[in-house]
Amino acid sequence: MGIDSVTNGFVDSYSGAGRTVVATFGSYAEAERTVDRLSDEGFPVQYTDIVGRELRLVERVSGRLTTAGAAWAGAGTGAWFGLFIGLLVGLFTPTPIWLGLILGGVLIGGIWGAVFGFVAHRALRGRRDFASARGLVADRYELTVVDAWAELAQQMLARSR
């Protein structure tokens, strides 16, 4: 097995050698439901893979991002982190002081988060004044099964349709 055949710990066996495509779907959710259905029927799903084909990167722009917006977003993230730290420290405080620790954590986390959000956005100098979310999307999803189990999978899928 050469270095080209291993990616992130997975053996690249999707070329068809040793595996059979038993179904093709237009969405990942459909493929996932099918594997779940096979699992419910007792099929050994450890021999299956869901393979995305024709991948593309999609970035959905959700709106404009101003320096104030970045500061508010940073404040929210910092407040959550401060709440977590306050709760963690509060677990080891036997007195009612834990409430002050939690509130202090939220307040201090929110302030530092706002500062970091503001500074990070200003450092970009207007190069990315929008908020977005990125994700990989495939045109189709193939359900592949190790050859030794492919016929059983096909029979089970045919029965459940």
mmCIF file of N, CA, C and O in Angstrom, residues 38-82:
data_model
loop_
_atom_site.group_PDB
_atom_site.id
_atom_site.type_symbol
_atom_site.label_atom_id
_atom_site.label_comp_id
_atom_site.label_asym_id
_atom_site.label_seq_id
_atom_site.Cartn_x
_atom_site.Cartn_y
_atom_site.Cartn_z
ATOM 1 N N LEU A 38 -30.424 -0.611 6.984
ATOM 2 C CA LEU A 38 -29.659 -1.863 6.927
ATOM 3 C C LEU A 38 -29.231 -2.300 8.323
ATOM 4 O O LEU A 38 -29.299 -3.481 8.670
ATOM 5 N N SER A 39 -28.816 -1.352 9.133
ATOM 6 C CA SER A 39 -28.414 -1.664 10.506
ATOM 7 C C SER A 39 -29.584 -2.213 11.306
ATOM 8 O O SER A 39 -29.436 -3.194 12.047
ATOM 9 N N ASP A 40 -30.758 -1.593 11.145
ATOM 10 C CA ASP A 40 -31.957 -2.062 11.855
ATOM 11 C C ASP A 40 -32.314 -3.501 11.481
ATOM 12 O O ASP A 40 -32.856 -4.242 12.286
ATOM 13 N N GLU A 41 -31.993 -3.884 10.243
ATOM 14 C CA GLU A 41 -32.298 -5.234 9.768
ATOM 15 C C GLU A 41 -31.194 -6.237 10.081
ATOM 16 O O GLU A 41 -31.268 -7.394 9.675
ATOM 17 N N GLY A 42 -30.148 -5.777 10.775
ATOM 18 C CA GLY A 42 -29.099 -6.691 11.200
ATOM 19 C C GLY A 42 -27.917 -6.821 10.261
ATOM 20 O O GLY A 42 -27.056 -7.680 10.467
ATOM 21 N N PHE A 43 -27.847 -5.997 9.219
ATOM 22 C CA PHE A 43 -26.719 -6.062 8.297
ATOM 23 C C PHE A 43 -25.462 -5.545 8.996
ATOM 24 O O PHE A 43 -25.517 -4.561 9.730
ATOM 25 N N PRO A 44 -24.298 -6.175 8.780
ATOM 26 C CA PRO A 44 -23.049 -5.700 9.395
ATOM 27 C C PRO A 44 -22.553 -4.425 8.700
ATOM 28 O O PRO A 44 -21.780 -4.482 7.742
ATOM 29 N N VAL A 45 -23.018 -3.281 9.179
ATOM 30 C CA VAL A 45 -22.767 -2.003 8.507
ATOM 31 C C VAL A 45 -21.304 -1.565 8.550
ATOM 32 O O VAL A 45 -20.934 -0.616 7.855
ATOM 33 N N GLN A 46 -20.464 -2.262 9.317
ATOM 34 C CA GLN A 46 -19.049 -1.906 9.319
ATOM 35 C C GLN A 46 -18.392 -2.189 7.970
ATOM 36 O O GLN A 46 -17.278 -1.740 7.714
ATOM 37 N N TYR A 47 -19.102 -2.893 7.087
ATOM 38 C CA TYR A 47 -18.582 -3.179 5.753
ATOM 39 C C TYR A 47 -19.119 -2.206 4.702
ATOM 40 O O TYR A 47 -18.989 -2.450 3.507
ATOM 41 N N THR A 48 -19.747 -1.132 5.128
ATOM 42 C CA THR A 48 -20.312 -0.156 4.195
ATOM 43 C C THR A 48 -19.554 1.166 4.275
ATOM 44 O O THR A 48 -18.935 1.482 5.292
ATOM 45 N N ASP A 49 -19.611 1.917 3.200
ATOM 46 C CA ASP A 49 -19.080 3.282 3.144
ATOM 47 C C ASP A 49 -20.083 4.144 2.396
ATOM 48 O O ASP A 49 -20.733 3.679 1.458
ATOM 49 N N ILE A 50 -20.176 5.392 2.800
ATOM 50 C CA ILE A 50 -20.924 6.391 2.036
ATOM 51 C C ILE A 50 -19.869 7.270 1.372
ATOM 52 O O ILE A 50 -19.068 7.897 2.056
ATOM 53 N N VAL A 51 -19.868 7.279 0.043
ATOM 54 C CA VAL A 51 -18.838 7.981 -0.712
ATOM 55 C C VAL A 51 -19.466 9.140 -1.468
ATOM 56 O O VAL A 51 -20.356 8.937 -2.293
ATOM 57 N N GLY A 52 -19.016 10.353 -1.186
ATOM 58 C CA GLY A 52 -19.472 11.527 -1.916
ATOM 59 C C GLY A 52 -18.706 11.654 -3.220
ATOM 60 O O GLY A 52 -17.482 11.552 -3.229
ATOM 61 N N ARG A 53 -19.413 11.888 -4.302
ATOM 62 C CA ARG A 53 -18.792 12.044 -5.626
ATOM 63 C C ARG A 53 -19.061 13.444 -6.167
ATOM 64 O O ARG A 53 -20.079 14.043 -5.860
ATOM 65 N N GLU A 54 -18.142 13.918 -7.000
ATOM 66 C CA GLU A 54 -18.260 15.247 -7.610
ATOM 67 C C GLU A 54 -18.349 16.314 -6.511
ATOM 68 O O GLU A 54 -19.314 17.071 -6.428
ATOM 69 N N LEU A 55 -17.327 16.370 -5.669
ATOM 70 C CA LEU A 55 -17.307 17.302 -4.543
ATOM 71 C C LEU A 55 -17.037 18.728 -4.998
ATOM 72 O O LEU A 55 -16.307 18.968 -5.945
ATOM 73 N N ARG A 56 -17.636 19.665 -4.266
ATOM 74 C CA ARG A 56 -17.356 21.082 -4.492
ATOM 75 C C ARG A 56 -17.491 21.803 -3.151
ATOM 76 O O ARG A 56 -18.224 21.379 -2.268
ATOM 77 N N LEU A 57 -16.760 22.897 -3.016
ATOM 78 C CA LEU A 57 -16.816 23.713 -1.814
ATOM 79 C C LEU A 57 -17.874 24.783 -2.015
ATOM 80 O O LEU A 57 -17.856 25.508 -3.012
ATOM 81 N N VAL A 58 -18.810 24.865 -1.064
ATOM 82 C CA VAL A 58 -19.862 25.873 -1.131
ATOM 83 C C VAL A 58 -19.715 26.771 0.092
ATOM 84 O O VAL A 58 -19.615 26.289 1.217
ATOM 85 N N GLU A 59 -19.688 28.064 -0.145
ATOM 86 C CA GLU A 59 -19.629 29.025 0.947
ATOM 87 C C GLU A 59 -20.890 29.878 0.886
ATOM 88 O O GLU A 59 -21.108 30.607 -0.075
ATOM 89 N N ARG A 60 -21.712 29.748 1.898
ATOM 90 C CA ARG A 60 -22.962 30.517 1.961
ATOM 91 C C ARG A 60 -22.713 31.797 2.746
ATOM 92 O O ARG A 60 -22.359 31.760 3.922
ATOM 93 N N VAL A 61 -22.896 32.921 2.078
ATOM 94 C CA VAL A 61 -22.711 34.218 2.716
ATOM 95 C C VAL A 61 -23.984 34.556 3.474
ATOM 96 O O VAL A 61 -25.078 34.544 2.917
ATOM 97 N N SER A 62 -23.828 34.831 4.770
ATOM 98 C CA SER A 62 -25.009 35.080 5.602
ATOM 99 C C SER A 62 -25.248 36.558 5.886
ATOM 100 O O SER A 62 -26.288 36.923 6.410
ATOM 101 N N GLY A 63 -24.293 37.406 5.533
ATOM 102 C CA GLY A 63 -24.523 38.830 5.740
ATOM 103 C C GLY A 63 -23.225 39.611 5.832
ATOM 104 O O GLY A 63 -22.129 39.057 5.787
ATOM 105 N N ARG A 64 -23.404 40.904 5.961
ATOM 106 C CA ARG A 64 -22.270 41.817 6.085
ATOM 107 C C ARG A 64 -21.730 41.737 7.498
ATOM 108 O O ARG A 64 -22.479 41.543 8.457
ATOM 109 N N LEU A 65 -20.418 41.891 7.651
ATOM 110 C CA LEU A 65 -19.794 41.857 8.965
ATOM 111 C C LEU A 65 -19.055 43.168 9.182
ATOM 112 O O LEU A 65 -18.118 43.500 8.461
ATOM 113 N N THR A 66 -19.517 43.913 10.174
ATOM 114 C CA THR A 66 -18.869 45.170 10.532
ATOM 115 C C THR A 66 -17.966 44.922 11.738
ATOM 116 O O THR A 66 -18.007 43.870 12.370
ATOM 117 N N THR A 67 -17.181 45.924 12.078
ATOM 118 C CA THR A 67 -16.316 45.809 13.250
ATOM 119 C C THR A 67 -17.164 45.650 14.507
ATOM 120 O O THR A 67 -16.849 44.843 15.385
ATOM 121 N N ALA A 68 -18.264 46.381 14.580
ATOM 122 C CA ALA A 68 -19.159 46.253 15.738
ATOM 123 C C ALA A 68 -19.781 44.856 15.781
ATOM 124 O O ALA A 68 -19.899 44.242 16.853
ATOM 125 N N GLY A 69 -20.173 44.348 14.627
ATOM 126 C CA GLY A 69 -20.738 42.998 14.572
ATOM 127 C C GLY A 69 -19.731 41.949 15.005
ATOM 128 O O GLY A 69 -20.068 40.985 15.699
ATOM 129 N N ALA A 70 -18.475 42.125 14.585
ATOM 130 C CA ALA A 70 -17.416 41.194 14.989
ATOM 131 C C ALA A 70 -17.190 41.271 16.492
ATOM 132 O O ALA A 70 -16.974 40.248 17.151
ATOM 133 N N ALA A 71 -17.254 42.474 17.050
ATOM 134 C CA ALA A 71 -17.094 42.635 18.496
ATOM 135 C C ALA A 71 -18.244 41.959 19.245
ATOM 136 O O ALA A 71 -18.031 41.277 20.256
ATOM 137 N N TRP A 72 -19.475 42.127 18.757
ATOM 138 C CA TRP A 72 -20.631 41.479 19.397
ATOM 139 C C TRP A 72 -20.524 39.960 19.318
ATOM 140 O O TRP A 72 -20.820 39.242 20.276
ATOM 141 N N ALA A 73 -20.125 39.446 18.158
ATOM 142 C CA ALA A 73 -19.960 37.998 18.012
ATOM 143 C C ALA A 73 -18.872 37.490 18.948
ATOM 144 O O ALA A 73 -19.020 36.445 19.589
ATOM 145 N N GLY A 74 -17.778 38.232 19.044
ATOM 146 C CA GLY A 74 -16.701 37.870 19.969
ATOM 147 C C GLY A 74 -17.160 37.914 21.412
ATOM 148 O O GLY A 74 -16.794 37.055 22.217
ATOM 149 N N ALA A 75 -17.991 38.905 21.738
ATOM 150 C CA ALA A 75 -18.515 39.003 23.108
ATOM 151 C C ALA A 75 -19.378 37.789 23.446
ATOM 152 O O ALA A 75 -19.296 37.236 24.548
ATOM 153 N N GLY A 76 -20.188 37.377 22.495
ATOM 154 C CA GLY A 76 -21.024 36.200 22.734
ATOM 155 C C GLY A 76 -20.204 34.941 22.943
ATOM 156 O O GLY A 76 -20.444 34.157 23.871
ATOM 157 N N THR A 77 -19.202 34.740 22.091
ATOM 158 C CA THR A 77 -18.328 33.574 22.226
ATOM 159 C C THR A 77 -17.557 33.628 23.537
ATOM 160 O O THR A 77 -17.436 32.626 24.251
ATOM 161 N N GLY A 78 -17.040 34.790 23.858
ATOM 162 C CA GLY A 78 -16.294 34.953 25.113
ATOM 163 C C GLY A 78 -17.169 34.725 26.328
ATOM 164 O O GLY A 78 -16.731 34.143 27.324
ATOM 165 N N ALA A 79 -18.419 35.185 26.265
ATOM 166 C CA ALA A 79 -19.335 34.987 27.393
ATOM 167 C C ALA A 79 -19.612 33.500 27.614
ATOM 168 O O ALA A 79 -19.650 33.028 28.758
ATOM 169 N N TRP A 80 -19.793 32.751 26.529
ATOM 170 C CA TRP A 80 -19.994 31.297 26.663
ATOM 171 C C TRP A 80 -18.777 30.636 27.287
ATOM 172 O O TRP A 80 -18.893 29.765 28.163
ATOM 173 N N PHE A 81 -17.590 31.041 26.831
ATOM 174 C CA PHE A 81 -16.365 30.467 27.392
ATOM 175 C C PHE A 81 -16.232 30.853 28.866
ATOM 176 O O PHE A 81 -15.861 30.023 29.702
ATOM 177 N N GLY A 82 -16.549 32.107 29.184
ATOM 178 C CA GLY A 82 -16.504 32.551 30.583
ATOM 179 C C GLY A 82 -17.495 31.793 31.449
ATOM 180 O O GLY A 82 -17.202 31.454 32.604
#
